[in-house]
Short mmCIF file of C-alpha atoms in Angstrom, two decimals:
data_model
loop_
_atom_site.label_atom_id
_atom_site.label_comp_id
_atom_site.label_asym_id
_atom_site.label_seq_id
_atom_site.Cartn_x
_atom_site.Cartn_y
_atom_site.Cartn_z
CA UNK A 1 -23.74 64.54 77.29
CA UNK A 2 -22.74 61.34 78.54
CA UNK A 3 -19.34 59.66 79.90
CA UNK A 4 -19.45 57.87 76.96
CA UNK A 5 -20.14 60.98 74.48
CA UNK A 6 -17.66 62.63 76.58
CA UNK A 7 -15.62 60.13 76.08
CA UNK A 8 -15.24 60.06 72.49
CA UNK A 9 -15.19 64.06 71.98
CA UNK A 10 -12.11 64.04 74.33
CA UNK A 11 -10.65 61.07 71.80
CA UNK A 12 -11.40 62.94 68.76
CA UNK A 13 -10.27 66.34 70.37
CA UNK A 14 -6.48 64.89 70.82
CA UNK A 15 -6.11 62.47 68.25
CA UNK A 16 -7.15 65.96 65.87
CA UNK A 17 -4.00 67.55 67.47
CA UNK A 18 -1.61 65.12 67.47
CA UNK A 19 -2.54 65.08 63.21
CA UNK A 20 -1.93 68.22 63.31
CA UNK A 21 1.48 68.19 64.30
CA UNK A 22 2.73 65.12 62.18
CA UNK A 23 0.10 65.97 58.99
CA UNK A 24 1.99 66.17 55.72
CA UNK A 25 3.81 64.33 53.23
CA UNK A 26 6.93 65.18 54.54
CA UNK A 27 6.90 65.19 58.70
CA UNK A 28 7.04 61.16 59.59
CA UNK A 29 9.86 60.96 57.38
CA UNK A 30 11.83 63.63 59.12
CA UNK A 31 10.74 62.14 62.47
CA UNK A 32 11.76 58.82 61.13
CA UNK A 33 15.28 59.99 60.33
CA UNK A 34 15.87 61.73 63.36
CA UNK A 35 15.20 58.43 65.16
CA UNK A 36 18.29 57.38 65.35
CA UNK A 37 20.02 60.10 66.56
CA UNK A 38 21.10 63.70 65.85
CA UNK A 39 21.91 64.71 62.12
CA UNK A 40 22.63 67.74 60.05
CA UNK A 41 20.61 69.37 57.64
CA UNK A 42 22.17 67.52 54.26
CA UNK A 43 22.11 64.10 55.81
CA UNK A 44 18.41 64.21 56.87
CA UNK A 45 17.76 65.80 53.24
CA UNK A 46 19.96 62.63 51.71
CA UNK A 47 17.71 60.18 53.70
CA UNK A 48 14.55 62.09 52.32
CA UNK A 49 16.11 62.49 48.67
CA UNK A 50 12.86 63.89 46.86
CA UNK A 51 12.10 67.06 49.57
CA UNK A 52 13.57 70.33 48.41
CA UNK A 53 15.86 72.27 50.63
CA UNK A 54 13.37 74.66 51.13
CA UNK A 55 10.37 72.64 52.18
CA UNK A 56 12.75 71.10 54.55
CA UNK A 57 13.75 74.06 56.47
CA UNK A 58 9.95 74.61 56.68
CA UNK A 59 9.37 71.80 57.86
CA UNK A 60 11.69 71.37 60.17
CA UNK A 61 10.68 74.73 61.59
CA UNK A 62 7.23 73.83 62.41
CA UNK A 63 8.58 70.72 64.10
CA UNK A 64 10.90 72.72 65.78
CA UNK A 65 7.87 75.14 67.00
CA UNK A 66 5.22 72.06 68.01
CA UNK A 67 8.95 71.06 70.63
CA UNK A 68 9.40 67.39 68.25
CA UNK A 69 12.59 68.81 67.53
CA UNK A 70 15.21 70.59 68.79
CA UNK A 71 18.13 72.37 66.38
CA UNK A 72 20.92 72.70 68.11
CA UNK A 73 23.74 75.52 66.93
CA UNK A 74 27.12 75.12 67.59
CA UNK A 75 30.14 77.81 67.95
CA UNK A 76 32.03 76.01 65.24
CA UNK A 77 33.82 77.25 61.86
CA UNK A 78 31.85 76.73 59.95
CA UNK A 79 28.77 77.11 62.18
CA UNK A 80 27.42 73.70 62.92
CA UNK A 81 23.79 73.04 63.07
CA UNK A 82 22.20 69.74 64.36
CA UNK A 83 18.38 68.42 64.60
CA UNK A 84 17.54 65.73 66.96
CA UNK A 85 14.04 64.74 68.57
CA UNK A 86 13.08 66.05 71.77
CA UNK A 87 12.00 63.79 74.31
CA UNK A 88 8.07 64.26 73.21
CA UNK A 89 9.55 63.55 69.80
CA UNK A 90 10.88 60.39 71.06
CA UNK A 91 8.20 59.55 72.53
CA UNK A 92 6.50 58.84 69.43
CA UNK A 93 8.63 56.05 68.88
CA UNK A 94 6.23 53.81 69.64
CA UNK A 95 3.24 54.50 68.00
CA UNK A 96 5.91 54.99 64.30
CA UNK A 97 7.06 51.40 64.94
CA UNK A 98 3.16 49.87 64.91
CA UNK A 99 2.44 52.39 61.66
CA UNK A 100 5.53 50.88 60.29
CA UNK A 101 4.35 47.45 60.86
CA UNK A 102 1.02 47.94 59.63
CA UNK A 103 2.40 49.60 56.30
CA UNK A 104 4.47 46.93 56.02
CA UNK A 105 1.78 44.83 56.52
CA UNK A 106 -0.79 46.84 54.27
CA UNK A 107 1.78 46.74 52.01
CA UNK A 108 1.60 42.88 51.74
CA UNK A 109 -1.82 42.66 51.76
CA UNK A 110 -2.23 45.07 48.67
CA UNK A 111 0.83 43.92 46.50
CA UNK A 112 -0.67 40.26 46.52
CA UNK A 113 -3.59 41.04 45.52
#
């Protein structure tokens, strides 16, 4: 196989995983919220108003187990439970602000049409 081949299997190989991780209807948009900065369980589900409680937790578990997220429980009455990125969660910022601008931008393109 050549450097090039090589190459492009090694492209395909990680670009598959990182889908894998952020895949799903509901994923960006939890990553999106968490952007700016920690939040609790009802406020990420009232910036996300159509995904049930349930598919939430879910969610936010298997972000929680691919380290995007980290939940953080505090000692509190009653018990206190915060979600914020992780710094490999943050570092996604980048890459969310040019598929934001090319939605936006997609968006445009299809709406005048």
């Amino acid at each position: 196989m050549s450097q090039k081949e090589q190459g492009c299997q090694f492209k395909l190989m990680v670009s598959r995983d990182a889908l894998e991780i952020i895949q799903g209807k509901w994923r960006l948009p939890i990553i999106i919220s968490l952007i700016s900065g920690k939040k609790r369980f009802g406020e990420i589900q009232r910036d996300i108003s159509d995904i049930s409680p349930k598919m939430l937790s879910q969610e936010l578990k298997a972000l929680e187990m691919n380290k995007i997220i980290k939940r953080t429980l505090y000692d509190s009455m009653p018990v206190t439970v915060e979600y914020s990125l992780t710094p490999l969660g943050m570092s996604m910022r980048k890459m969310l602000d040019e598929l934001i601008n090319w939605g936006s931008h997609f968006r445009k393109e299809i709406i005048s049409q």
